[in-house]
Rosetta silent file (secondary structure, phi, psi, omega in degrees, C-alpha in Angstrom):
SEQUENCE: MPKKALSVGVYIMRPSKYNIVIKARKTGKSYIINLLSGNADQLEPDEAVRLTEGPLLPDDDFIRKGYIVDEADETMLYRNKYLSFLDERDQDEIQLFFIPSYHCNFSCSYCYQSGYSKNGSLLQQEVTDAFFSYIATRFMGRRRYVTLFGGEPLLNDKAHRDAITYFLNKCTAENLPL
SCORE:     score description
SCORE:     0.000 S_00000001
   1 L     0.000  137.308  177.007  -19.233   -1.911   17.786 S_00000001
   2 L   -66.468  152.518  178.862  -22.815   -1.061   18.687 S_00000001
   3 L   -68.874  -27.780 -176.363  -24.347   -3.012   21.493 S_00000001
   4 L  -132.436  132.748  177.126  -27.293   -3.867   19.278 S_00000001
   5 L   -81.340  162.504 -179.935  -27.410   -4.586   15.553 S_00000001
   6 E   -97.814  128.974  178.007  -30.104   -3.175   13.322 S_00000001
   7 E   -98.586  120.289  177.836  -32.629   -5.596   11.842 S_00000001
   8 E  -124.629  106.987 -175.925  -33.861   -4.609    8.385 S_00000001
   9 L    60.728 -124.709  179.514  -36.197   -7.212    6.903 S_00000001
  10 L   -94.031   -1.355 -178.752  -34.278  -10.496    7.014 S_00000001
  11 E   -93.008  142.252  171.388  -30.896   -8.748    7.220 S_00000001
  12 E  -105.606  109.298 -175.844  -29.046   -8.025   10.440 S_00000001
  13 E   -91.600  144.455  177.647  -27.131   -4.833    9.780 S_00000001
  14 E  -149.921  164.455  175.671  -24.023   -3.819   11.707 S_00000001
  15 E   -63.052  142.730  178.548  -21.111   -1.415   11.194 S_00000001
  16 L   -63.954  142.249  176.010  -18.614   -2.741    8.679 S_00000001
  17 L   -75.933   -3.942  177.381  -15.474   -4.239   10.150 S_00000001
  18 L   -99.673    8.471  175.610  -13.594   -2.303    7.438 S_00000001
  19 E   -78.046  140.988  167.367  -14.645    1.088    8.857 S_00000001
  20 E  -124.086  121.485  179.374  -12.040    3.372   10.358 S_00000001
  21 E  -113.588  125.599 -177.792  -13.498    6.252   12.354 S_00000001
  22 E  -124.906  127.182 -179.904  -11.156    9.076   13.366 S_00000001
  23 E   -85.849  131.449  176.106  -12.228   12.001   15.525 S_00000001
  24 L   -73.125  144.345 -174.142  -11.041   15.449   14.455 S_00000001
  25 L   -67.607  -48.231 -169.340   -9.285   17.320   17.254 S_00000001
  26 L   -96.590  -29.701 -171.434  -10.892   20.740   17.137 S_00000001
  27 L   -90.500  -19.158 -174.973  -14.274   20.389   15.452 S_00000001
  28 L    82.315  -10.274  177.467  -15.724   17.401   17.305 S_00000001
  29 L   -79.442  166.643  178.380  -16.561   15.934   13.923 S_00000001
  30 E  -128.182  165.143  174.839  -15.188   12.601   12.796 S_00000001
  31 E  -119.804  139.541  176.737  -14.056   11.061    9.554 S_00000001
  32 E  -119.921  136.294  176.238  -15.033    7.606    8.410 S_00000001
  33 E  -128.705  131.137  175.311  -13.141    5.577    5.847 S_00000001
  34 E  -111.929  114.029 -174.264  -14.308    2.192    4.653 S_00000001
  35 L   -70.132  -22.021 -179.307  -11.408    0.218    3.225 S_00000001
  36 L   -84.440  -45.726 -178.266  -13.658   -2.275    1.430 S_00000001
  37 L   -84.485  -22.071 -178.288  -16.039    0.114   -0.303 S_00000001
  38 L    82.150   10.211  179.873  -13.459    2.875   -0.753 S_00000001
  39 L   -90.449  153.462  175.952  -15.796    5.524    0.635 S_00000001
  40 E  -147.183  139.391 -179.272  -14.844    8.304    3.025 S_00000001
  41 E  -148.237  161.541  170.638  -17.012   10.948    4.680 S_00000001
  42 E   -93.711  136.386 -178.077  -17.083   13.531    7.412 S_00000001
  43 E  -113.582  142.850  169.602  -19.472   12.650   10.232 S_00000001
  44 L   -71.996  157.781 -178.041  -21.332   14.846   12.647 S_00000001
  45 H   -53.592  -41.608 -178.750  -20.694   13.907   16.294 S_00000001
  46 H   -67.976  -31.960  177.915  -24.061   12.133   16.664 S_00000001
  47 H   -68.778  -40.404  179.143  -23.443   10.058   13.499 S_00000001
  48 H   -64.093  -41.014  178.973  -20.052    8.913   14.769 S_00000001
  49 H   -63.931  -43.858  179.289  -21.563    7.884   18.106 S_00000001
  50 H   -60.455  -41.363 -178.756  -24.321    5.918   16.362 S_00000001
  51 H   -72.189  -30.575 -175.935  -21.803    4.045   14.217 S_00000001
  52 H   -98.743  -28.399 -175.878  -19.438    3.245   17.068 S_00000001
  53 H  -121.936  -16.170 -178.283  -21.765    2.877   20.069 S_00000001
  54 L    86.326  176.074   -3.944  -25.282    2.500   18.662 S_00000001
  55 L   -77.128  146.616  176.101  -28.157    2.477   18.378 S_00000001
  56 L   -74.901  139.248  175.551  -28.041    1.968   14.637 S_00000001
  57 L  -119.617  146.654  179.513  -30.783    3.677   12.685 S_00000001
  58 L   -61.760  118.615  179.761  -31.722    2.797    9.118 S_00000001
  59 L  -134.453  103.949 -175.805  -29.709    5.204    6.989 S_00000001
  60 H   -57.428  -35.374 -179.387  -29.779    4.390    3.282 S_00000001
  61 H   -65.796  -43.182  178.155  -26.686    6.520    2.656 S_00000001
  62 H   -65.821  -35.636  178.236  -24.629    4.622    5.275 S_00000001
  63 H   -70.876  -45.799 -178.864  -25.839    1.309    3.855 S_00000001
  64 H   -61.205  -36.189 -177.996  -25.171    2.366    0.241 S_00000001
  65 L   -85.803   -4.091  175.701  -21.642    3.496    1.132 S_00000001
  66 L    86.278   12.536  178.050  -20.859    0.274    2.995 S_00000001
  67 L   -79.932  -31.716  174.369  -20.572    1.754    6.493 S_00000001
  68 E  -119.086  127.998 -170.964  -23.511   -0.346    7.717 S_00000001
  69 E  -139.691  161.672  164.766  -23.651   -3.849    6.257 S_00000001
  70 E   -88.118  132.562 -174.321  -25.135   -7.276    6.463 S_00000001
  71 H   -57.617  -42.552 -178.871  -22.288   -9.563    7.559 S_00000001
  72 H   -65.425  -40.965  178.374  -22.946  -12.190    4.876 S_00000001
  73 H   -64.640  -40.475 -179.905  -23.066   -9.547    2.131 S_00000001
  74 H   -65.573  -40.616  178.341  -19.839   -7.987    3.382 S_00000001
  75 H   -62.266  -42.395  179.040  -18.090  -11.368    3.442 S_00000001
  76 H   -66.236  -41.722  178.278  -19.185  -12.040   -0.144 S_00000001
  77 H   -62.440  -43.192  177.825  -18.070   -8.574   -1.275 S_00000001
  78 H   -59.688  -47.466 -179.405  -14.669   -9.109    0.358 S_00000001
  79 H   -61.900  -42.822  179.006  -14.232  -12.475   -1.358 S_00000001
  80 H   -63.784  -42.540  179.013  -15.239  -11.078   -4.746 S_00000001
  81 H   -66.535  -36.982  178.800  -12.855   -8.141   -4.419 S_00000001
  82 H   -66.626  -42.167  177.588  -10.052  -10.468   -3.354 S_00000001
  83 H   -63.957  -38.483  176.305  -10.645  -12.736   -6.346 S_00000001
  84 H   -63.501  -41.174  176.925  -10.632   -9.688   -8.639 S_00000001
  85 H   -58.618  -46.132 -179.892   -7.370   -8.598   -7.052 S_00000001
  86 H   -60.783  -39.809  179.103   -5.845  -12.018   -7.761 S_00000001
  87 H   -66.913  -38.433 -173.763   -6.984  -11.833  -11.384 S_00000001
  88 H   -85.064  -26.203 -171.913   -5.656   -8.293  -11.894 S_00000001
  89 H   -63.313  -30.387  179.836   -2.350   -8.426  -10.029 S_00000001
  90 L   -74.707  -13.072  178.286   -0.611  -10.427  -12.753 S_00000001
  91 L   -99.417  -17.496 -176.613   -1.515   -7.725  -15.259 S_00000001
  92 L   -72.135  158.613  174.454   -0.550   -4.740  -13.100 S_00000001
  93 L   -64.043  142.610 -177.485    2.718   -2.897  -13.307 S_00000001
  94 E  -112.884  137.230  177.177    5.301   -4.357  -10.965 S_00000001
  95 E   -98.688  126.503  179.388    7.707   -2.385   -8.808 S_00000001
  96 E  -112.693  128.841  179.692   11.173   -3.887   -8.425 S_00000001
  97 E   -96.121  136.847  174.137   13.478   -2.673   -5.669 S_00000001
  98 E  -123.048  122.794 -176.890   17.224   -2.534   -6.139 S_00000001
  99 L  -116.362   99.048 -177.939   19.336   -2.021   -3.012 S_00000001
 100 L   -67.902  -33.189  178.080   22.970   -1.369   -3.894 S_00000001
 101 L  -173.093  175.503  173.415   24.007   -1.132   -0.221 S_00000001
 102 L  -107.220   12.710  177.361   22.989    0.155    3.186 S_00000001
 103 L   -65.483  139.690 -178.817   25.838    2.665    3.281 S_00000001
 104 L  -154.878  144.522  178.532   24.649    6.129    4.208 S_00000001
 105 L  -102.031   10.345  177.636   26.226    9.439    5.178 S_00000001
 106 L  -107.168  169.088  175.258   23.183   10.623    7.154 S_00000001
 107 L  -135.503   57.650 -176.302   22.046    9.812   10.690 S_00000001
 108 L   -65.886  132.071 -177.053   18.301   10.280   10.410 S_00000001
 109 L   -65.421  -25.732 -176.581   16.566    9.658   13.738 S_00000001
 110 L   -92.369   -0.153 -172.704   13.631    7.921   12.019 S_00000001
 111 L   -71.178  122.194  178.317   15.739    5.556    9.906 S_00000001
 112 L   -82.306   -9.063 -179.135   14.792    1.918   10.368 S_00000001
 113 L   -89.795   -0.689 -173.157   17.946    0.841    8.502 S_00000001
 114 L   -60.542  -27.654  179.911   20.301    2.199   11.164 S_00000001
 115 L   -85.501   -7.039 -179.272   20.825   -1.277   12.635 S_00000001
 116 L   -73.785  150.542  179.175   21.699   -2.868    9.279 S_00000001
 117 L   -66.987  129.480  177.821   25.293   -3.718    8.570 S_00000001
 118 L   -97.770   -1.222  176.927   27.018   -0.996    6.633 S_00000001
 119 L   -80.047  153.308  179.024   29.994   -3.233    5.961 S_00000001
 120 L   145.505  171.104 -176.378   30.217   -4.902    2.635 S_00000001
 121 L   -87.727  164.816  176.397   31.696   -4.540   -0.760 S_00000001
 122 L   -67.385  148.682  176.952   30.950   -1.983   -3.384 S_00000001
 123 L   -57.026  125.637 -178.943   28.220   -2.808   -5.896 S_00000001
 124 L   -98.011  148.535  178.806   29.777   -4.904   -8.655 S_00000001
 125 H   -59.239  -33.403  179.892   28.760   -4.780  -12.325 S_00000001
 126 H   -62.599  -36.281  178.527   28.159   -8.543  -12.230 S_00000001
 127 H   -68.256  -45.163  177.645   25.464   -8.036   -9.578 S_00000001
 128 H   -60.752  -45.792  179.180   23.806   -5.304  -11.625 S_00000001
 129 H   -61.264  -41.216  178.947   23.958   -7.481  -14.752 S_00000001
 130 H   -64.067  -39.187  177.816   22.467  -10.437  -12.844 S_00000001
 131 H   -59.870  -49.789 -178.067   19.610   -8.209  -11.587 S_00000001
 132 H   -68.627  -33.977  176.166   18.718   -7.083  -15.101 S_00000001
 133 H   -64.601  -44.335  179.906   19.061  -10.606  -16.484 S_00000001
 134 H   -62.061  -49.140 -176.893   16.741  -11.951  -13.811 S_00000001
 135 H   -69.013  -28.327  177.795   14.003   -9.346  -14.328 S_00000001
 136 H   -66.035  -35.032  179.927   14.217   -9.741  -18.119 S_00000001
 137 H   -89.941  -44.134 -175.181   13.386  -13.448  -17.818 S_00000001
 138 H   -70.663  -34.262 -175.275   11.224  -13.534  -14.678 S_00000001
 139 L  -118.555   29.826  179.145    9.051  -10.530  -15.572 S_00000001
 140 L   -58.889  133.660  177.480    9.110  -10.729  -19.366 S_00000001
 141 L    82.804   -4.016  179.284    6.053   -9.065  -20.870 S_00000001
 142 L   -96.123  144.060  169.474    5.119   -7.307  -17.628 S_00000001
 143 L   -71.034  134.969 -175.264    4.987   -3.560  -17.181 S_00000001
 144 E  -152.934  160.964  173.026    7.602   -2.799  -14.569 S_00000001
 145 E  -150.287  160.056 -175.604    9.717   -0.093  -13.011 S_00000001
 146 E  -111.709  140.143  170.704   12.667    0.002  -10.629 S_00000001
 147 E  -113.355  120.055  176.614   13.031    1.825   -7.337 S_00000001
 148 E   -82.654  123.491 -166.724   16.621    2.465   -6.296 S_00000001
 149 L  -146.283  162.213  170.604   16.598    2.065   -2.527 S_00000001
 150 L   103.376  128.986 -178.676   18.663    1.370    0.550 S_00000001
 151 L    52.986 -133.209  173.729   21.124    3.406    2.513 S_00000001
 152 L  -125.163  101.147 -175.697   21.878    6.432    0.387 S_00000001
 153 L   -64.023  -16.576 -175.452   22.157    5.376   -3.275 S_00000001
 154 L  -109.048   39.200  177.043   23.631    8.751   -4.255 S_00000001
 155 L   -58.650  146.232 -177.300   26.713    8.784   -2.013 S_00000001
 156 L   -92.829   74.062  178.477   29.426   11.149   -3.183 S_00000001
 157 L  -138.926  132.515 -172.783   32.219    8.650   -3.748 S_00000001
 158 H   -57.335  -46.332 -178.680   33.711    8.052   -7.211 S_00000001
 159 H   -63.984  -41.327  178.888   33.552    4.244   -7.107 S_00000001
 160 H   -66.408  -44.277  179.404   29.981    4.321   -5.764 S_00000001
 161 H   -60.208  -41.178  179.167   28.972    6.964   -8.327 S_00000001
 162 H   -63.861  -40.669  179.453   30.445    4.844  -11.130 S_00000001
 163 H   -65.725  -41.069  178.916   28.513    1.764   -9.951 S_00000001
 164 H   -70.201  -38.438  176.772   25.236    3.736   -9.774 S_00000001
 165 H   -60.307  -42.638  176.780   25.935    5.326  -13.181 S_00000001
 166 H   -59.730  -44.465  178.699   26.359    1.831  -14.628 S_00000001
 167 H   -61.284  -45.794 -179.706   23.025    0.824  -13.043 S_00000001
 168 H   -62.815  -39.948  177.723   21.288    3.928  -14.445 S_00000001
 169 H   -64.272  -36.241  176.804   22.707    3.263  -17.911 S_00000001
 170 H   -65.175  -40.954  177.177   21.369   -0.311  -17.738 S_00000001
 171 H   -59.641  -45.057  178.985   17.910    1.062  -16.863 S_00000001
 172 H   -62.767  -46.104 -179.044   18.090    3.355  -19.884 S_00000001
 173 H   -63.018  -34.502 -179.965   19.315    0.581  -22.179 S_00000001
 174 L   -88.441    1.419 -177.418   16.496   -1.713  -21.019 S_00000001
 175 L    53.924   45.311 -176.064   13.949    1.131  -21.303 S_00000001
 176 L  -108.447  112.908  179.920   13.097    0.492  -17.667 S_00000001
 177 L   -59.673  143.710 -178.146   11.629    3.446  -15.746 S_00000001
 178 L  -121.997    0.000    0.000   13.437    4.321  -12.532 S_00000001
């Protein structure tokens, strides 16, 4: 944050709290991303210093792109975007996750599921049927798709393969993208 904000007319301008500034390793240049306005740019070293340490100078491009803002205007923009999000989310396509098990035949070092219990029963058709029944009633009329997730869904075991084949056939029968 700059030590001093920029006064423009009756507005007190400051860097947006939704800015992310990242310095490039080799060039000395930086990149700025503003999560609220959706803008992203490459900055010269002096521009990055001005935005992060000050002093702020009136720059219409930085103001227009939302990198330098009036706090009250930014708060109002955030609220409006959040309300729009609330209005739109019920119309958006919904992603449904289906986790048949946490069984896996790999030992990936980055796997966050490694501590999950791998014990448990094989996926039963009744569970698959209950999943599809639930989404048919709970998400009726919504655009939706399924992500098959958890452990390794494509284990090479006949019983597991049969259970996943049943699940895939249900997706096809319900015209549900996977």
